[in-house]
Amino acid sequence: MIEIKQSERNTPRVLTLNGKLTLMTQDKLWRAVQHIIVEKGDRQLVLEFSEVAECDSYGISELLRLHRSIHNIGGRMVITGLNALLRRVFSITKVDTIFEIAPSLPEAIASFPGSDLKPATT
């Protein structure tokens, strides 16, 4: 089971995922993102994974499909909140070279032009 919560912000739209992104749940994410893209016209998206316990090969395939779909319309998708296990899975499967992955939600949001958050300076 996967739960998807949408932020009220528009630039970028943040989807917070909770649960497992697997064969049984991948369609729910696709429908949520398609609703955002088609009906709301949003092209900038952050997927927040800090509450995702599992992502299997079907979930990764779904993320690749979303990435391609958003990229093809001139949009951008950033993933954040990956736990150690998911970072390892993304590394082993080499999808970490395809997806934009931010270390934190504030950094992911700040990476979008027009965001009301600014990146932290060191």
Coordinates of N, CA and C in Angstrom, one line a residue:
M1 N 0.8 -1.2 0.0 CA 0.0 0.0 0.0 C 0.9 1.2 0.0
I2 N 0.5 2.2 -0.8 CA 1.2 3.5 -0.8 C 0.2 4.6 -0.6
E3 N 0.5 5.6 0.2 CA -0.3 6.8 0.4 C 0.5 7.9 -0.2
I4 N -0.2 8.8 -0.9 CA 0.4 10.0 -1.5 C -0.3 11.2 -1.1
K5 N 0.5 12.1 -0.5 CA 0.0 13.4 0.0 C 0.6 14.5 -0.9
Q6 N -0.2 15.4 -1.4 CA 0.2 16.5 -2.2 C 0.4 17.8 -1.4
S7 N 1.4 18.6 -1.6 CA 1.5 19.9 -1.0 C 0.6 20.8 -1.7
E8 N 0.3 21.9 -1.0 CA -0.5 23.0 -1.6 C 0.3 23.9 -2.4
R9 N 1.7 23.8 -2.3 CA 2.5 24.7 -3.1 C 2.5 24.3 -4.5
N10 N 2.7 25.3 -5.4 CA 2.7 25.0 -6.8 C 4.1 25.0 -7.4
T11 N 5.1 25.6 -6.8 CA 6.4 25.6 -7.4 C 7.4 25.1 -6.4
P12 N 7.9 23.9 -6.5 CA 7.4 22.8 -7.2 C 6.2 22.1 -6.4
R13 N 5.5 21.2 -7.0 CA 4.5 20.4 -6.4 C 5.3 19.3 -5.6
V14 N 5.0 19.1 -4.4 CA 5.6 18.1 -3.6 C 4.7 16.9 -3.3
L15 N 5.1 15.7 -3.7 CA 4.3 14.5 -3.4 C 5.1 13.8 -2.3
T16 N 4.5 13.6 -1.1 CA 5.1 12.8 -0.1 C 4.5 11.4 -0.1
L17 N 5.4 10.4 -0.3 CA 5.0 9.0 -0.4 C 5.2 8.3 0.9
N18 N 4.3 7.4 1.2 CA 4.4 6.7 2.5 C 3.9 5.3 2.2
G19 N 4.8 4.3 2.4 CA 4.5 2.9 2.2 C 5.5 2.2 1.3
K20 N 4.9 1.4 0.4 CA 5.7 0.6 -0.5 C 5.4 0.9 -1.9
L21 N 6.4 1.2 -2.7 CA 6.2 1.4 -4.2 C 6.6 0.1 -4.9
T22 N 5.6 -0.7 -5.2 CA 5.8 -2.0 -5.7 C 4.8 -2.2 -6.9
L23 N 4.8 -3.4 -7.4 CA 3.9 -3.8 -8.5 C 2.4 -3.5 -8.1
M24 N 2.1 -3.7 -6.9 CA 0.7 -3.5 -6.4 C 0.3 -2.1 -6.3
T25 N 1.3 -1.2 -6.2 CA 0.9 0.2 -5.9 C 1.4 1.2 -6.9
Q26 N 2.2 0.8 -7.9 CA 2.8 1.7 -8.9 C 1.7 2.5 -9.6
D27 N 0.6 1.9 -10.0 CA -0.4 2.6 -10.7 C -1.0 3.8 -10.0
K28 N -1.0 3.8 -8.7 CA -1.6 4.9 -7.9 C -0.7 6.1 -8.1
L29 N 0.6 5.9 -8.1 CA 1.6 7.0 -8.2 C 1.4 7.6 -9.6
W30 N 1.3 6.7 -10.6 CA 1.2 7.2 -12.0 C -0.1 8.1 -12.2
R31 N -1.2 7.6 -11.6 CA -2.5 8.4 -11.7 C -2.3 9.7 -11.0
A32 N -1.7 9.7 -9.9 CA -1.6 11.0 -9.1 C -0.7 12.0 -9.9
V33 N 0.4 11.5 -10.5 CA 1.2 12.4 -11.3 C 0.5 12.9 -12.5
Q34 N -0.1 12.0 -13.2 CA -0.9 12.4 -14.4 C -1.9 13.4 -14.1
H35 N -2.6 13.3 -13.0 CA -3.6 14.3 -12.6 C -2.9 15.6 -12.4
I36 N -1.8 15.7 -11.8 CA -1.0 16.9 -11.6 C -0.6 17.5 -12.9
I37 N -0.1 16.7 -13.8 CA 0.4 17.2 -15.1 C -0.7 17.6 -16.0
V38 N -1.7 16.8 -16.1 CA -2.8 17.1 -17.1 C -3.8 18.1 -16.6
E39 N -4.3 17.8 -15.4 CA -5.4 18.7 -14.9 C -4.9 20.0 -14.2
K40 N -3.8 19.9 -13.6 CA -3.3 21.1 -12.9 C -2.2 21.9 -13.7
G41 N -1.7 21.2 -14.6 CA -0.7 21.8 -15.5 C 0.7 22.0 -14.8
D42 N 0.9 21.3 -13.7 CA 2.2 21.4 -13.1 C 3.3 20.7 -13.8
R43 N 4.5 21.2 -13.9 CA 5.6 20.6 -14.6 C 6.8 20.4 -13.7
Q44 N 6.7 20.9 -12.5 CA 7.8 20.7 -11.5 C 7.4 19.9 -10.4
L45 N 8.1 18.8 -10.1 CA 7.6 17.9 -9.1 C 8.8 17.4 -8.2
V46 N 8.5 17.3 -6.9 CA 9.4 16.7 -6.0 C 8.7 15.4 -5.4
L47 N 9.4 14.3 -5.4 CA 8.9 13.1 -4.8 C 9.7 12.9 -3.5
E48 N 9.0 13.0 -2.4 CA 9.6 12.9 -1.1 C 9.4 11.4 -0.6
F49 N 10.6 10.7 -0.4 CA 10.6 9.3 -0.1 C 10.9 8.9 1.3
S50 N 11.0 9.9 2.2 CA 11.4 9.5 3.6 C 10.6 8.5 4.3
E51 N 9.3 8.3 3.9 CA 8.5 7.3 4.5 C 8.2 6.1 3.6
V52 N 9.1 5.9 2.6 CA 8.9 4.8 1.7 C 9.8 3.7 2.2
A53 N 9.2 2.5 2.5 CA 9.9 1.4 3.1 C 10.5 0.5 2.1
E54 N 9.9 0.5 0.9 CA 10.3 -0.5 -0.1 C 10.0 0.1 -1.5
C55 N 10.9 -0.2 -2.5 CA 10.7 0.1 -3.9 C 11.3 -1.0 -4.7
D56 N 10.5 -1.8 -5.3 CA 11.0 -2.9 -6.1 C 11.2 -2.5 -7.5
S57 N 11.5 -3.5 -8.4 CA 11.8 -3.2 -9.8 C 10.6 -2.6 -10.5
Y58 N 9.4 -2.9 -10.1 CA 8.2 -2.3 -10.7 C 8.1 -0.9 -10.3
G59 N 8.4 -0.6 -9.1 CA 8.4 0.8 -8.6 C 9.5 1.7 -9.3
I60 N 10.6 1.1 -9.5 CA 11.7 1.8 -10.2 C 11.3 2.0 -11.7
S61 N 10.7 1.0 -12.3 CA 10.2 1.2 -13.7 C 9.1 2.3 -13.7
E62 N 8.3 2.4 -12.7 CA 7.3 3.4 -12.7 C 7.9 4.8 -12.6
L63 N 9.0 4.9 -11.7 CA 9.7 6.2 -11.6 C 10.3 6.6 -12.9
L64 N 10.9 5.6 -13.6 CA 11.5 5.9 -14.9 C 10.5 6.4 -15.9
R65 N 9.3 5.8 -15.9 CA 8.2 6.2 -16.8 C 7.8 7.6 -16.4
L66 N 7.6 7.9 -15.1 CA 7.3 9.3 -14.7 C 8.3 10.3 -15.2
H67 N 9.6 9.9 -14.9 CA 10.7 10.8 -15.3 C 10.6 11.1 -16.8
R68 N 10.5 10.1 -17.6 CA 10.4 10.3 -19.1 C 9.2 11.2 -19.4
S69 N 8.0 10.9 -18.9 CA 6.8 11.6 -19.1 C 7.0 13.1 -18.8
I70 N 7.5 13.4 -17.6 CA 7.7 14.8 -17.2 C 8.7 15.5 -18.0
H71 N 9.8 14.8 -18.3 CA 10.9 15.4 -19.1 C 10.4 15.7 -20.5
N72 N 9.6 14.8 -21.1 CA 9.1 15.0 -22.5 C 8.2 16.2 -22.6
I73 N 7.6 16.7 -21.5 CA 6.8 17.9 -21.6 C 7.5 19.1 -21.1
G74 N 8.9 19.0 -20.9 CA 9.7 20.1 -20.5 C 9.7 20.3 -19.0
G75 N 9.2 19.3 -18.2 CA 9.2 19.4 -16.8 C 10.4 18.8 -16.1
R76 N 10.4 18.8 -14.8 CA 11.5 18.3 -14.0 C 11.0 17.6 -12.8
M77 N 11.6 16.5 -12.4 CA 11.3 15.7 -11.2 C 12.5 15.5 -10.4
V78 N 12.4 15.8 -9.1 CA 13.5 15.6 -8.2 C 13.0 14.6 -7.1
I79 N 13.9 13.7 -6.7 CA 13.6 12.7 -5.7 C 14.4 13.1 -4.4
T80 N 13.8 13.0 -3.3 CA 14.5 13.3 -2.0 C 14.0 12.3 -0.9
G81 N 14.8 12.3 0.2 CA 14.4 11.5 1.3 C 14.7 10.0 1.2
L82 N 15.6 9.6 0.3 CA 15.9 8.2 0.2 C 16.6 7.7 1.4
N83 N 16.1 6.5 2.0 CA 16.9 5.9 3.1 C 18.1 5.2 2.6
A84 N 18.9 4.6 3.4 CA 20.1 4.0 3.0 C 19.9 2.8 2.1
L85 N 18.8 2.0 2.4 CA 18.5 0.9 1.5 C 18.1 1.3 0.1
L86 N 17.3 2.3 0.0 CA 16.8 2.8 -1.3 C 18.0 3.5 -2.0
R87 N 18.8 4.2 -1.3 CA 20.0 4.8 -2.0 C 20.9 3.7 -2.6
R88 N 21.0 2.6 -1.9 CA 21.8 1.4 -2.4 C 21.1 0.8 -3.6
V89 N 19.8 0.6 -3.5 CA 19.1 0.0 -4.7 C 19.2 0.9 -5.9
F90 N 19.0 2.2 -5.7 CA 19.2 3.2 -6.8 C 20.6 3.1 -7.4
S91 N 21.6 3.0 -6.5 CA 23.0 2.9 -7.0 C 23.2 1.6 -7.7
I92 N 22.8 0.5 -7.2 CA 23.0 -0.8 -7.9 C 22.4 -0.8 -9.2
T93 N 21.2 -0.3 -9.3 CA 20.4 -0.3 -10.6 C 20.8 0.8 -11.5
K94 N 21.7 1.7 -11.0 CA 22.3 2.9 -11.8 C 21.2 3.9 -12.1
V95 N 20.0 3.9 -11.5 CA 19.0 4.9 -11.8 C 19.4 6.2 -11.1
D96 N 20.4 6.1 -10.1 CA 20.8 7.4 -9.5 C 21.6 8.3 -10.5
T97 N 21.9 7.7 -11.6 CA 22.6 8.5 -12.7 C 21.5 9.1 -13.6
I98 N 20.3 8.7 -13.5 CA 19.2 9.2 -14.3 C 18.4 10.2 -13.6
F99 N 18.0 9.9 -12.3 CA 17.2 10.8 -11.5 C 18.0 11.9 -10.9
E100 N 17.3 13.0 -10.7 CA 17.9 14.1 -9.9 C 17.6 13.7 -8.4
I101 N 18.6 13.6 -7.6 CA 18.3 13.2 -6.2 C 18.9 14.3 -5.3
A102 N 18.1 14.8 -4.4 CA 18.5 15.9 -3.5 C 18.6 15.3 -2.1
P103 N 19.6 15.8 -1.3 CA 19.8 15.2 0.0 C 18.7 15.5 1.0
S104 N 17.9 16.6 0.8 CA 16.8 17.0 1.7 C 15.7 17.7 0.9
L105 N 14.5 17.7 1.6 CA 13.4 18.3 1.0 C 13.6 19.8 0.7
P106 N 14.1 20.6 1.7 CA 14.4 22.0 1.4 C 15.3 22.2 0.3
E107 N 16.4 21.4 0.1 CA 17.3 21.5 -1.0 C 16.6 21.2 -2.3
A108 N 15.8 20.2 -2.3 CA 15.0 19.8 -3.5 C 14.1 20.9 -4.0
I109 N 13.4 21.5 -3.0 CA 12.5 22.6 -3.4 C 13.3 23.8 -3.9
A110 N 14.4 24.1 -3.1 CA 15.2 25.3 -3.5 C 15.9 25.2 -4.8
S111 N 16.0 24.0 -5.4 CA 16.7 23.8 -6.6 C 15.8 24.2 -7.8
F112 N 14.5 24.5 -7.6 CA 13.6 24.9 -8.7 C 13.6 26.4 -8.8
P113 N 13.7 26.9 -10.0 CA 13.5 28.4 -10.2 C 12.1 28.8 -9.8
G114 N 12.1 30.0 -9.1 CA 10.8 30.5 -8.6 C 10.3 29.9 -7.3
S115 N 11.1 29.0 -6.7 CA 10.8 28.5 -5.4 C 10.9 29.6 -4.4
D116 N 10.1 29.5 -3.3 CA 10.2 30.5 -2.2 C 11.2 30.1 -1.2
L117 N 11.9 28.9 -1.4 CA 13.0 28.5 -0.5 C 14.3 28.8 -1.2
K118 N 15.2 29.3 -0.5 CA 16.6 29.5 -1.0 C 17.5 28.4 -0.5
P119 N 18.5 28.0 -1.3 CA 19.4 27.0 -0.8 C 20.2 27.5 0.4
A120 N 20.6 26.6 1.3 CA 21.4 27.0 2.4 C 22.8 27.3 1.9
T121 N 23.4 28.3 2.5 CA 24.8 28.7 2.1 C 25.8 28.2 3.2
T122 N 27.0 27.8 2.8 CA 27.9 27.3 3.8 C 29.1 28.2 3.8

